[in-house]
Each structure stands twice: as structure tokens, then as C-alpha cells.
mmCIF file of C-alpha atoms and ligand atoms in Angstrom:
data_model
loop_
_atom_site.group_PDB
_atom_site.id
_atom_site.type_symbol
_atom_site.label_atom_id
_atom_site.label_comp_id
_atom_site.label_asym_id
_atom_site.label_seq_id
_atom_site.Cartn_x
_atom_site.Cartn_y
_atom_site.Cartn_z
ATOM 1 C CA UNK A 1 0.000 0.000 0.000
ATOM 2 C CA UNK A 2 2.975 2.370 0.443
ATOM 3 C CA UNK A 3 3.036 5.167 2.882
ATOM 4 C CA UNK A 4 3.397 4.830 6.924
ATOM 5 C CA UNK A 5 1.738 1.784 9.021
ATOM 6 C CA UNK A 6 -1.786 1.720 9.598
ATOM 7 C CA UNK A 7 -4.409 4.213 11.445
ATOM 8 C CA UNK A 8 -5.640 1.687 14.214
ATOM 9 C CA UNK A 9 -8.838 0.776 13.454
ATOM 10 C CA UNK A 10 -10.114 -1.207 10.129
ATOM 11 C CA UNK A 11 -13.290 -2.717 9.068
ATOM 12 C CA UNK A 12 -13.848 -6.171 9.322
ATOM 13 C CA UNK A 13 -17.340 -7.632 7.486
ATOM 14 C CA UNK A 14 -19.777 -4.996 9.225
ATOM 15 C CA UNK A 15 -17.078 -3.736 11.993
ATOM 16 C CA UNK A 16 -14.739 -1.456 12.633
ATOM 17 C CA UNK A 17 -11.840 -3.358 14.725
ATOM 18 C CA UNK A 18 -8.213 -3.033 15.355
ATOM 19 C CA UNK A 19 -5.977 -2.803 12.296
ATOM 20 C CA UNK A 20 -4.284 -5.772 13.280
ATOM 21 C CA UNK A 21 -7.802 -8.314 13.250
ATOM 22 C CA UNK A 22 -8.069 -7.273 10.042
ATOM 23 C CA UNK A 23 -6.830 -10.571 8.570
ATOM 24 C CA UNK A 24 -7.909 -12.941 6.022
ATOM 25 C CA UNK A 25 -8.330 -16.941 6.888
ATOM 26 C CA UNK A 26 -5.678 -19.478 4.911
ATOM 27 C CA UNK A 27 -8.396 -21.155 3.478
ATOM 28 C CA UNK A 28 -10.340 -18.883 2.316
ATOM 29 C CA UNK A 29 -10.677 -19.120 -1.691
ATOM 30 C CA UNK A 30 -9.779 -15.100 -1.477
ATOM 31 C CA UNK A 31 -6.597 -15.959 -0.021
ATOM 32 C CA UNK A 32 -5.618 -19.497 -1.828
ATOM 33 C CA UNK A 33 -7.222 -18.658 -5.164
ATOM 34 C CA UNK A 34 -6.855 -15.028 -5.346
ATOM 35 C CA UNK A 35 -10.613 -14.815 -5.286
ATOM 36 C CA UNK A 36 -10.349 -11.323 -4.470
ATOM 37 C CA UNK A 37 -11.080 -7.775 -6.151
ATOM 38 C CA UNK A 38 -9.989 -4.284 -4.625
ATOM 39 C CA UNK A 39 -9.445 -0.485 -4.823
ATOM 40 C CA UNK A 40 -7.352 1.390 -3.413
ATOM 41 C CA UNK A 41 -8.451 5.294 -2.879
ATOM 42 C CA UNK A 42 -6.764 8.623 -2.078
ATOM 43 C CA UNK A 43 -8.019 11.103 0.396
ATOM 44 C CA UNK A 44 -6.197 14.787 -0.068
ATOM 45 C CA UNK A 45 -5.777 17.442 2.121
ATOM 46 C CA UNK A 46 -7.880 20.348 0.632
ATOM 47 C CA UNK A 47 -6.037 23.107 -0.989
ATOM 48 C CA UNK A 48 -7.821 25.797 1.198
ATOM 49 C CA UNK A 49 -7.063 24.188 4.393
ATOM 50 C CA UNK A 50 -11.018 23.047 4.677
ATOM 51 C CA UNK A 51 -10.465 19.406 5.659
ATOM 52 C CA UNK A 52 -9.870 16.329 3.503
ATOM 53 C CA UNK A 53 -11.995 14.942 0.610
ATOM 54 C CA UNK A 54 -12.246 11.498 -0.723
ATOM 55 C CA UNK A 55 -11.378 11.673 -4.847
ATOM 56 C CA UNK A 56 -13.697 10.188 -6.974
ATOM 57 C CA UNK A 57 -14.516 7.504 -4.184
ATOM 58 C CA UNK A 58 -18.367 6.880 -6.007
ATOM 59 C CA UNK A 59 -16.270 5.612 -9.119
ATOM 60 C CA UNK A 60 -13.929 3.509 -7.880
ATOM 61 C CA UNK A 61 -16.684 2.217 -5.878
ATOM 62 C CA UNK A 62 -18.710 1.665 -8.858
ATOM 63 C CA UNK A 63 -15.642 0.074 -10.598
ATOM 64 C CA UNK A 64 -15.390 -2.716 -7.502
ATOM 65 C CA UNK A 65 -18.656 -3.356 -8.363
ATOM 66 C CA UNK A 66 -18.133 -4.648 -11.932
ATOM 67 C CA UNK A 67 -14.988 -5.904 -10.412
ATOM 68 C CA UNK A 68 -16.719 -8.196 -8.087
ATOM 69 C CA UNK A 69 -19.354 -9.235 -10.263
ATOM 70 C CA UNK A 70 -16.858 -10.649 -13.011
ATOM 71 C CA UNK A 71 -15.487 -12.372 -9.697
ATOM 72 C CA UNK A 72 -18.799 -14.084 -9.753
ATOM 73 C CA UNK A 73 -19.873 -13.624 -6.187
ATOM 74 C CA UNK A 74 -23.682 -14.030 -5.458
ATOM 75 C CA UNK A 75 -23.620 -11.108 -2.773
ATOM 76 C CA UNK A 76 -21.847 -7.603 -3.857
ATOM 77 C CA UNK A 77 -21.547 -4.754 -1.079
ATOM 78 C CA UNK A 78 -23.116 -1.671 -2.478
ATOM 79 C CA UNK A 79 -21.427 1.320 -3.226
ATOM 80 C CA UNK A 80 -23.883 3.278 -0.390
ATOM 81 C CA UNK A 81 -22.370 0.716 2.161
ATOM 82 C CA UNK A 82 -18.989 0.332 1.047
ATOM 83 C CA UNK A 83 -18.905 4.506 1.129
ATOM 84 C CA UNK A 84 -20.593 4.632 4.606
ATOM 85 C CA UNK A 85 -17.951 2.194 5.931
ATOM 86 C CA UNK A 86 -15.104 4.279 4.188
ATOM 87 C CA UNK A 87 -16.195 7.527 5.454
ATOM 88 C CA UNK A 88 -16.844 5.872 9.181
ATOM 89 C CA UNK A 89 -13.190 4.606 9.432
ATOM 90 C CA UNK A 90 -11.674 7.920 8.395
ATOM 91 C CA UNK A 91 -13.667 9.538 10.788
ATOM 92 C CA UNK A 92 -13.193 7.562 13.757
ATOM 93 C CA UNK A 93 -9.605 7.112 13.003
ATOM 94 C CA UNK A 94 -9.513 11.183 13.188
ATOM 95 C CA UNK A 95 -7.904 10.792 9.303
ATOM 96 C CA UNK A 96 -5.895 14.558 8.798
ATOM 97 C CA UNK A 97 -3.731 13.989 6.356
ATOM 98 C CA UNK A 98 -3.107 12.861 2.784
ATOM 99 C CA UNK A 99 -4.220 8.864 2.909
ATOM 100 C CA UNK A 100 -4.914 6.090 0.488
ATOM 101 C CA UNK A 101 -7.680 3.688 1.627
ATOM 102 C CA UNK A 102 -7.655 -0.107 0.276
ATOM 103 C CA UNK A 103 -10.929 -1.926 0.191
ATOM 104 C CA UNK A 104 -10.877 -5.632 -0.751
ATOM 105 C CA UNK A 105 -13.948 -7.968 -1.674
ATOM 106 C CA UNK A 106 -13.389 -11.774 -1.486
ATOM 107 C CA UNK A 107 -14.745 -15.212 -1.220
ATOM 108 C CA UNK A 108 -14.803 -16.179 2.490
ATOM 109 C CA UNK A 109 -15.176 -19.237 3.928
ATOM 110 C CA UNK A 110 -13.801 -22.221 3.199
ATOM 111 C CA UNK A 111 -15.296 -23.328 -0.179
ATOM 112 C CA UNK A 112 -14.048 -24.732 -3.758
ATOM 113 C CA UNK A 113 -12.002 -22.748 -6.250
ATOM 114 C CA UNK A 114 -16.170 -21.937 -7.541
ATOM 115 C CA UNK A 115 -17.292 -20.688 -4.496
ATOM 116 C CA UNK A 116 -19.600 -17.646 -4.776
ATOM 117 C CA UNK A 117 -19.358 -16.546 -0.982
ATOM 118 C CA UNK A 118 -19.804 -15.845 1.268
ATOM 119 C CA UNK A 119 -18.788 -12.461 0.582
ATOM 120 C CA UNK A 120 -15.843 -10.747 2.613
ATOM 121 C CA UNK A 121 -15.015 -7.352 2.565
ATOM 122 C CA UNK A 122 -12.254 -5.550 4.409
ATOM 123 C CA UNK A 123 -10.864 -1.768 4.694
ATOM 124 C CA UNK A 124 -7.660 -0.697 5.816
ATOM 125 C CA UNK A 125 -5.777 3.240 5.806
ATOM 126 C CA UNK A 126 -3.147 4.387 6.256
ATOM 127 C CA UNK A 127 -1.169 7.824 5.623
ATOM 128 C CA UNK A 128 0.540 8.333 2.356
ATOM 129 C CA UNK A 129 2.642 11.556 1.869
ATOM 130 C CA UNK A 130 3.415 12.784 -1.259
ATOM 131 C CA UNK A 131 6.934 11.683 -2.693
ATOM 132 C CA UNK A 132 7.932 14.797 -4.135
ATOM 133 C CA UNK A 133 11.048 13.717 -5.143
ATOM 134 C CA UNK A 134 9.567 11.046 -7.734
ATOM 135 C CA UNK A 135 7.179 13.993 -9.276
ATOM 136 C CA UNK A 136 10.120 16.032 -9.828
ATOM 137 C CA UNK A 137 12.957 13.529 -10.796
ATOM 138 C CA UNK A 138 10.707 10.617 -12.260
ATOM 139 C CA UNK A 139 11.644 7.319 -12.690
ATOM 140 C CA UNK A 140 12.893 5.035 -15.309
ATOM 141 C CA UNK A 141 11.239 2.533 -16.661
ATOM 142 C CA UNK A 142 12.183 -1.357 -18.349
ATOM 143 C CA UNK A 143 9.817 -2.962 -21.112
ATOM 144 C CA UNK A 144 9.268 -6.108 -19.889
ATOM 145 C CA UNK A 145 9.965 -9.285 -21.314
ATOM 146 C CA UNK A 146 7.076 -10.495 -19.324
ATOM 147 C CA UNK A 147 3.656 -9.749 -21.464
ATOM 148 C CA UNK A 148 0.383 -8.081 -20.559
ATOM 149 C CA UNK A 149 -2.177 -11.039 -19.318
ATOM 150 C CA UNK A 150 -5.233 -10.709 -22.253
ATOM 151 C CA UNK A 151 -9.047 -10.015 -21.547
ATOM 152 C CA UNK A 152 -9.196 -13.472 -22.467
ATOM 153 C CA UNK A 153 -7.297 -14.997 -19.433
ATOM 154 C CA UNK A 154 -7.421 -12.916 -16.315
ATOM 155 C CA UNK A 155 -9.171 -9.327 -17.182
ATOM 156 C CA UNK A 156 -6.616 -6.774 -16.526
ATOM 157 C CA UNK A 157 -9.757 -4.803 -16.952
ATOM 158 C CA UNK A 158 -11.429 -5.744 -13.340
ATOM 159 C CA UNK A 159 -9.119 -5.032 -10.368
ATOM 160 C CA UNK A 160 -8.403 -8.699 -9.378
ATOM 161 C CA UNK A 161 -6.296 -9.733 -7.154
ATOM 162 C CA UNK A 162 -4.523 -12.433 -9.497
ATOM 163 C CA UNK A 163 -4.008 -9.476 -12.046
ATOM 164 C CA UNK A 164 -1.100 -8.629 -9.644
ATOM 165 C CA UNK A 165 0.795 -11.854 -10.081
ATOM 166 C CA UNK A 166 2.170 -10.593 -13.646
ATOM 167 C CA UNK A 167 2.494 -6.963 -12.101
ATOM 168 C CA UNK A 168 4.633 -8.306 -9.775
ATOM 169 C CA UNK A 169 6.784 -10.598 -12.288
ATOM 170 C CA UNK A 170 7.083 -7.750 -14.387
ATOM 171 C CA UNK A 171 7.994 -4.999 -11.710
ATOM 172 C CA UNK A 172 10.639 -7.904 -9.853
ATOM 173 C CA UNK A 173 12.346 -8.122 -13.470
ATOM 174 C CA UNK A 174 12.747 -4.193 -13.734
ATOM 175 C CA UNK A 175 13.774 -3.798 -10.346
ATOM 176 C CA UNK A 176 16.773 -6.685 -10.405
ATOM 177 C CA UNK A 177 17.793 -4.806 -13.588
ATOM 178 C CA UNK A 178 18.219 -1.242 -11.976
ATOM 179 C CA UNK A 179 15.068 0.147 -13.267
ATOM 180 C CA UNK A 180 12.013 1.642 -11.121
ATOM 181 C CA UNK A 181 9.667 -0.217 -12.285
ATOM 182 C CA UNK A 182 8.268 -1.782 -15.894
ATOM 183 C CA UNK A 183 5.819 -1.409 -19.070
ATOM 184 C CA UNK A 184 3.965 -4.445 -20.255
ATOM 185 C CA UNK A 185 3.844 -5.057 -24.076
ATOM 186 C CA UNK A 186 0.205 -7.095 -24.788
ATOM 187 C CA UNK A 187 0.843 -10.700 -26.423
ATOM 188 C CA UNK A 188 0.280 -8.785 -29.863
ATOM 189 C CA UNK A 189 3.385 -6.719 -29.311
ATOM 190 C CA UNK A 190 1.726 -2.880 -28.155
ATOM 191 C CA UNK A 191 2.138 -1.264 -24.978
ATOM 192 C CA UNK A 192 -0.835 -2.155 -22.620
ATOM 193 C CA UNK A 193 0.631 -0.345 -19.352
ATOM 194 C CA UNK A 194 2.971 -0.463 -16.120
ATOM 195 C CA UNK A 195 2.255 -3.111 -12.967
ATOM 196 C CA UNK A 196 0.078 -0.620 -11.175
ATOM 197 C CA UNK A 197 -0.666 2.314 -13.247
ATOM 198 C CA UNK A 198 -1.708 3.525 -16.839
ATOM 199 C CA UNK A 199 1.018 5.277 -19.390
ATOM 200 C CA UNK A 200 0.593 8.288 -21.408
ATOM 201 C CA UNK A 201 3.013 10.045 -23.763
ATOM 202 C CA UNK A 202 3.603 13.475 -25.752
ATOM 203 C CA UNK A 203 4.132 13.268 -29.509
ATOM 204 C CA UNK A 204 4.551 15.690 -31.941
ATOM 205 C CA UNK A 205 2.637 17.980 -29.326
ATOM 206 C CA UNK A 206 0.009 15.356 -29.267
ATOM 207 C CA UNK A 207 -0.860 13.194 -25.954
ATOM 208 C CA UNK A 208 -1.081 9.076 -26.551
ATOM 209 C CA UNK A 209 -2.845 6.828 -24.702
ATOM 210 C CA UNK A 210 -3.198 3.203 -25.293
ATOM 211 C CA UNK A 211 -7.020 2.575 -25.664
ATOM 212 C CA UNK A 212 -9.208 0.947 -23.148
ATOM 213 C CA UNK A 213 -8.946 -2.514 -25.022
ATOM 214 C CA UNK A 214 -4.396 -2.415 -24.906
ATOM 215 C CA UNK A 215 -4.889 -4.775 -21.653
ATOM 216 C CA UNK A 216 -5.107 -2.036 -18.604
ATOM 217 C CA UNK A 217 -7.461 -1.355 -16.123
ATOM 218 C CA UNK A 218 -9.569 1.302 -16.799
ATOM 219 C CA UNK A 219 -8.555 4.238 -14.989
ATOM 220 C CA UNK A 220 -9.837 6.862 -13.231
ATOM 221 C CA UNK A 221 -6.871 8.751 -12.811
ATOM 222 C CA UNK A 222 -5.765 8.059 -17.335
ATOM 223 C CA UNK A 223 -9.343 9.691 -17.414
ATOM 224 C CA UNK A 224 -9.098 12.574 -15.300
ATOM 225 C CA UNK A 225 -6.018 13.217 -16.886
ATOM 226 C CA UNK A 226 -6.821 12.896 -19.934
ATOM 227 C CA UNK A 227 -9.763 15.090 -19.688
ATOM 228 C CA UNK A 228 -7.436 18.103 -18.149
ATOM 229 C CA UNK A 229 -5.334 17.330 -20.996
ATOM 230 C CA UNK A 230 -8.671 17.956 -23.565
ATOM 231 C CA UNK A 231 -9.462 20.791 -21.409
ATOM 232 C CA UNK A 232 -6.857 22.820 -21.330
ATOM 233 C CA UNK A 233 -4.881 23.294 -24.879
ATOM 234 C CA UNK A 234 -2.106 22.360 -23.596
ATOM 235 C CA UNK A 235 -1.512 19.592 -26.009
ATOM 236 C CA UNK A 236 -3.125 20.113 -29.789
ATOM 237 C CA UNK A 237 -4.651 16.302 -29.721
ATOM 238 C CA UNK A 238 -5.485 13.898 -26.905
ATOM 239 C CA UNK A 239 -5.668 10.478 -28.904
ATOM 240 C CA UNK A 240 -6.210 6.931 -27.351
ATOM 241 C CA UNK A 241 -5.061 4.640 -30.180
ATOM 242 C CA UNK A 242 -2.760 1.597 -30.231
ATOM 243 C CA UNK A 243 0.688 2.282 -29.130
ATOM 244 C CA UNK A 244 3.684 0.523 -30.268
ATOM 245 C CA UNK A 245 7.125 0.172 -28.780
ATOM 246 C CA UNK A 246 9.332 2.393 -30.173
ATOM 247 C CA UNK A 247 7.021 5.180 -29.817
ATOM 248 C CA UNK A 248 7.931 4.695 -26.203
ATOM 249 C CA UNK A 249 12.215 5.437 -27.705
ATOM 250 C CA UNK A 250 10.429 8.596 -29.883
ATOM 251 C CA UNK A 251 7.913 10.511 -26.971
ATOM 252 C CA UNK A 252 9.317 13.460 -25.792
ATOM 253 C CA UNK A 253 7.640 12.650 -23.018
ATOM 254 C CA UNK A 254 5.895 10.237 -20.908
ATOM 255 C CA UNK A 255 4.139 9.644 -17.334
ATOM 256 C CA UNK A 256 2.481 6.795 -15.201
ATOM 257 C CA UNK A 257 -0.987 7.783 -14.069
ATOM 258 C CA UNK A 258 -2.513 6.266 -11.285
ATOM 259 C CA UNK A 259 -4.151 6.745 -7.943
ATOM 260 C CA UNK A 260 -1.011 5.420 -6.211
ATOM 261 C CA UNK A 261 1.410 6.824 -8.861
ATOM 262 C CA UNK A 262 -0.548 10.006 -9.035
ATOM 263 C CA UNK A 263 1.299 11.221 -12.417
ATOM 264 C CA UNK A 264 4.547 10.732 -12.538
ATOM 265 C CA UNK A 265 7.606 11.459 -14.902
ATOM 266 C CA UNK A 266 8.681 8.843 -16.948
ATOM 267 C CA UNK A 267 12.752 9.855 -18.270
ATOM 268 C CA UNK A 268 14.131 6.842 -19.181
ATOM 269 C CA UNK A 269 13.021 3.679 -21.090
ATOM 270 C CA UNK A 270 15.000 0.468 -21.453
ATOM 271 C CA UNK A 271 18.574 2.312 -22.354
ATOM 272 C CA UNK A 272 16.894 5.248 -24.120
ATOM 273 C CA UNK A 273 16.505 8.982 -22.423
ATOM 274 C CA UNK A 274 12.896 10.544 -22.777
ATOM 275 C CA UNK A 275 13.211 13.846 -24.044
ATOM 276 C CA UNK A 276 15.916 15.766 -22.208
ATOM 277 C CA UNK A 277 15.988 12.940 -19.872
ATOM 278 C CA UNK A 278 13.983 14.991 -16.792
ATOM 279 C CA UNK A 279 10.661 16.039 -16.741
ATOM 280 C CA UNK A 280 8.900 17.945 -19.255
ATOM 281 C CA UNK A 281 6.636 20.829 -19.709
ATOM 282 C CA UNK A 282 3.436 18.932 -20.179
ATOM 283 C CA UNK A 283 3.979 16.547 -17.685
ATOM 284 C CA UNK A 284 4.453 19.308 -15.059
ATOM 285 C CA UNK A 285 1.501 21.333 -16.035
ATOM 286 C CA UNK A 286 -0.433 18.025 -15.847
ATOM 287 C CA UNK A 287 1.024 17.031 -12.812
ATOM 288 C CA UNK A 288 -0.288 20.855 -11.471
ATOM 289 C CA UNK A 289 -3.418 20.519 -12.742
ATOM 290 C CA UNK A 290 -3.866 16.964 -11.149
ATOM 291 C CA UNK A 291 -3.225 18.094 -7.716
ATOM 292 C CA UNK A 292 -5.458 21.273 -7.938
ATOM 293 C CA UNK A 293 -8.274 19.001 -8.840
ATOM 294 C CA UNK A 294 -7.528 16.280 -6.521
ATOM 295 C CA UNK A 295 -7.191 19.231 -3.576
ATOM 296 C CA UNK A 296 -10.374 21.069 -4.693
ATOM 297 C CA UNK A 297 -8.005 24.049 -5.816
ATOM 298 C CA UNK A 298 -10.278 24.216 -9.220
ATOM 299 C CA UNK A 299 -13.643 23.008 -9.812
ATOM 300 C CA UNK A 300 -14.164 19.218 -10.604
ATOM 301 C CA UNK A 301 -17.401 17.493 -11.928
ATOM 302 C CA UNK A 302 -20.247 16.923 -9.486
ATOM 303 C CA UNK A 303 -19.616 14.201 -6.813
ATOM 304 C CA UNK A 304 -15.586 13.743 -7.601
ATOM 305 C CA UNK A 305 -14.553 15.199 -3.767
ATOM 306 C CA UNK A 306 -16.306 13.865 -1.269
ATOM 307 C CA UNK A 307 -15.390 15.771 2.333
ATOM 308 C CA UNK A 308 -14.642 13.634 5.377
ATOM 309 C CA UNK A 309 -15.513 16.150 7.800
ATOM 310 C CA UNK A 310 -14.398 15.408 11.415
ATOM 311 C CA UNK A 311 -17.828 13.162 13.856
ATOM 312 C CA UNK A 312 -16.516 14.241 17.712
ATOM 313 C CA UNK A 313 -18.752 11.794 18.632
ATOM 314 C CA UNK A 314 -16.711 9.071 16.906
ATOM 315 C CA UNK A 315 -13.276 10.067 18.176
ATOM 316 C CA UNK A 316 -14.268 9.386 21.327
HETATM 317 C C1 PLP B 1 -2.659 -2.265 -13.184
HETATM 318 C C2 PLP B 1 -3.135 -0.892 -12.891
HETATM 319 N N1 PLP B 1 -3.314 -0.036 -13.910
HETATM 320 C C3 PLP B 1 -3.739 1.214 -13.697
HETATM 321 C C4 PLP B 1 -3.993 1.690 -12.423
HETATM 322 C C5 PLP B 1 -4.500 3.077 -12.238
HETATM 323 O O1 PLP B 1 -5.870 3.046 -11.968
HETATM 324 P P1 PLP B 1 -6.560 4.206 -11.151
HETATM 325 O O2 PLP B 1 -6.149 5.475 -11.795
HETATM 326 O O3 PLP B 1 -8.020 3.979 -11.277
HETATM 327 O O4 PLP B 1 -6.058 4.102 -9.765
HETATM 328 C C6 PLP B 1 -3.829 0.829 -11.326
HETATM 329 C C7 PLP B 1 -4.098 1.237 -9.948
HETATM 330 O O5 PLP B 1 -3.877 2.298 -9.457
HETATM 331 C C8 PLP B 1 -3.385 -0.480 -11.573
HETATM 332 O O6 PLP B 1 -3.200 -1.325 -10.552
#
């Protein structure tokens, strides 16, 4: 999850306990079959000083919706309880600072690889300052020799769980080759995206994405960015179309979106520099625009922030 230990008190299947009960049983086929679907959601501090807000928490709740239901569970939390239990644990753990909030769904119990429930759910925070240093500097990135899993195999498209076992072969590779982290190729050779976040790149003045079909999750930070981007003339085209691999050697720039990532610099790839090699002008005015949004320093669309404003009765 990044960031500093736990506040501590989770939620637990319908209660808010200590961080530490909230654990998930061996046998459980969310724990031995990956039976599990998640999001993982920032809080910011507002920009005016007014509190925190939750950012875009109603999509990414809607999102672990169609998550779960490709998971095939015959019981899905709904987004007014899931949001009632989020909102509960920041209050009564007094939440004042930046955080990023994970919420799993799984199959409980201690069923087949089939089984449909019961249904567990489970939240955890924690702070999460911002890296500054990564913003600025970036990182560099490897393409992986490891390939995008298809929509045909394990959906990179839901948020599962098992998604995260080729994230995690890809990013290991990268990281025992001296690189930050990687980009996945798809089996047909394009650039899908990185093991936890979505890529974007400037061409010819024009910003790339790959399209919602390249293999990635579909996500809510690639769309807020990319609707800045459409916004705000800073770029003359926003284009998702396929993306191949050397375009990645020809951008003169790129960044990783993502709730966790936020949107970050990308300056190297494999051997090659991006650019000038350090962060460039559109990725820094995207990077500004992203955090006024996110901090409720400029307007958003209806129902993107939603404040966490402190219960005293709770903090008791
Ligand atoms: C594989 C993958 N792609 C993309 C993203 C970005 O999605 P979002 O912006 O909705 O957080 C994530 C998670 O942050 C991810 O795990």
C-alpha cells in the first residue's frame, strides 16, 4: 500500500476493529485462489485548508462493483455501504492527512475454487505523503519481457487480485535490472501499461494513450487526466489509439498515471533517455493541474470530492 503503518482501526465484514484483526483466513478461496477484487483510494488534504476529501470515491466504488461481479460472487456490497464504511473509518480514526484507503472484496469461507461466498469485505488506511522527489525527478522505466495477461485470461480490466501476479513478475524483473519499475507489451506486441498504473506520452505535441482494449485497467486517474489534458490546450490532440514500442524510444515525453502513482515522470526507457531525460513541460503542467483538482483548488465534476468532515462523537 505504500506510505506509513496503519491508522488503528479497520473494518472487518460490518465492523470497525483493530488494524491488526483485520486478517484474512488461509483457506479462504480469497486468499488461496486469489478470489479477491480491490481499490485502493486517495483522500487529499484540501487546498484551502477546509479538511480532507475522498477523490472520486463513487467511481472507484462503482468500478469494484463490476470488479466483483466478473469475480462471480452471489452477494456484492453496495457502493452506499462500502462509502458509509469508508467515510466511518476515516472519521473515527480522526484521518488529517493525505491517505490512500484499500478496500478488498473476497470469497470467504472455506469453499471450492467456484465458491460464490460468502462475501468478505475488508478496509484498511493508512497515511501516504506525497513523494515529491519522484514527481520532480521521475523514474525510469524497463519494457518487460514479461507480457500483458489478455481479456481473455485474467481481465486486466477488473481489479483482481490475481491481475497482480504478472504486475509483480514484471515490476521484480525491472527492479533486479536497476530500473524503477516496468511497461507491459500485450501478447500482440503494443504497450498495454505499467504493474500498477496507466502510461501516457507526448508526440509531436500530441498526448497518446493506449485505448481501453491495450490490456489495462480502466482508470480513473488516465481519465481525469486525460480530460485536463482535452481541457486545457495544452496539447493540440489527446488520442487513445494503439501504441507501439518504439514510440515509447520517440515521446518526448511520458508519465504513469494512477491513484497510487498520481502522475509521474517517466525519463528513461530500457537504455533510451525521454526527451531531455527529466521532466517535461506537459507533464508538469499536468502534474499541477492533477493536484489542484484532486485538492479542490479548481472546480471538478459533481460528486468527484467527497469531504470527510471530522464526527466528535466518533473520536471518542
Ligand atoms: C494495473 C493498474 N493499472 C492502472 C492503475 C490506475 O488506476 P486508477 O487510476 O483507477 O487508480 C492501477 C491502480 O492504481 C493499476 O493497478
Amino acid at each position: 500500500m505504500g506510505g506509513g503503518s496503519a491508522y488503528p482501526l479497520g473494518w472487518l465484514n460490518g465492523s470497525f476493529v483493530p488494524a491488526g484483526d483485520v486478517r484474512l483466513p488461509l483457506l479462504a478461496p480469497g486468499v488461496s485462489y486469489a478470489a479477491a477484487v480491490f481499490e485502493g483510494i486517495r483522500a487529499y488534504v484540501r487546498a484551502d485548508g477546509g479538511g480532507i476529501a475522498l477523490f472520486r470515491m463513487g467511481d472507484h466504488l462503482e468500478r469494484l462493483l463490476r470488479s466483483a461481479a466478473v469475480l462471480g460472487l452471489d452477494e456484492i456490497p453496495q457502493p452506499a455501504l462500502m462509502a458509509e464504511a469508508i467515510v466511518g473509518l476515516m472519521k473515527r480514526n480522526a484521518v488529517a492527512e493525505d491517505c490512500y484507503i484499500r478496500i478488498q472484496v473476497y470469497v470467504d469461507g472455506e469453499g471450492e475454487m467456484t465458491a460464490r461466498g460468502p462475501t468478505g469485505m475488508a478496509i484498511l488506511a493508512r497515511p501516504r505523503p506525497q513523494l515529491t522527489e519522484r514527481l520532480e525527478r521521475g523514474i525510469r522505466c524497463q519494457v518487460s519481457s514479461w507480457r500483458r495477461i489478455g481479456d481473455n485470461a485474467s481481465p486486466p480490466r477488473i481489479k483482481a487480485a490475481a491481475n497482480y501476479l504478472n504486475s509483480r513478475l514484471a515490476g521484480l524483473q525491472a527492479k533486479a535490472d536497476g530500473y524503477d519499475t516496468a511497461l507491459l507489451l500485450t501478447e500482440a506486441g503494443q504497450v498495454a501499461e505499467a504493474p500498477g498504473a496507466c502510461v501516457l506520452m507526448v508526440r509531436d505535441g500530441e498526448l497518446l494513450a493506449p485505448p481501453v482494449t491495450a490490456g489495462i485497467l480502466e482508470s480513473l486517474t488516465r481519465d481525469t487526466v486525460l480530460r485536463q489534458a482535452r481541457a486545457s490546450g495544452l496539447v493540440a490532440r489527446v488520442s487513445e489509439r494503439p501504441v507501439d514500442r518504439t514510440e515509447l524510444y520517440a515521446a518526448s515525453e511520458i508519465m504513469l498515471v494512477g491513484t497510487g502513482m498520481e502522475v509521474v515522470p517517466v525519463v528513461g526507457v530500457d537504455r533510451f533517455a525521454v526527451g531531455d531525460g527529466c521532466r517535461g513541460p506537459v507533464t508538469e503542467a499536468l502534474q499541477d493541474r492533477y493536484f489542484a483538482l484532486v485538492r479542490g483548488g479548481e472546480p471538478s465534476p459533481e460528486g468527484w470530492l467527497t469531504p470527510v468532515t471530522p464526527d466528535l462523537e466518533t473520536q471518542e
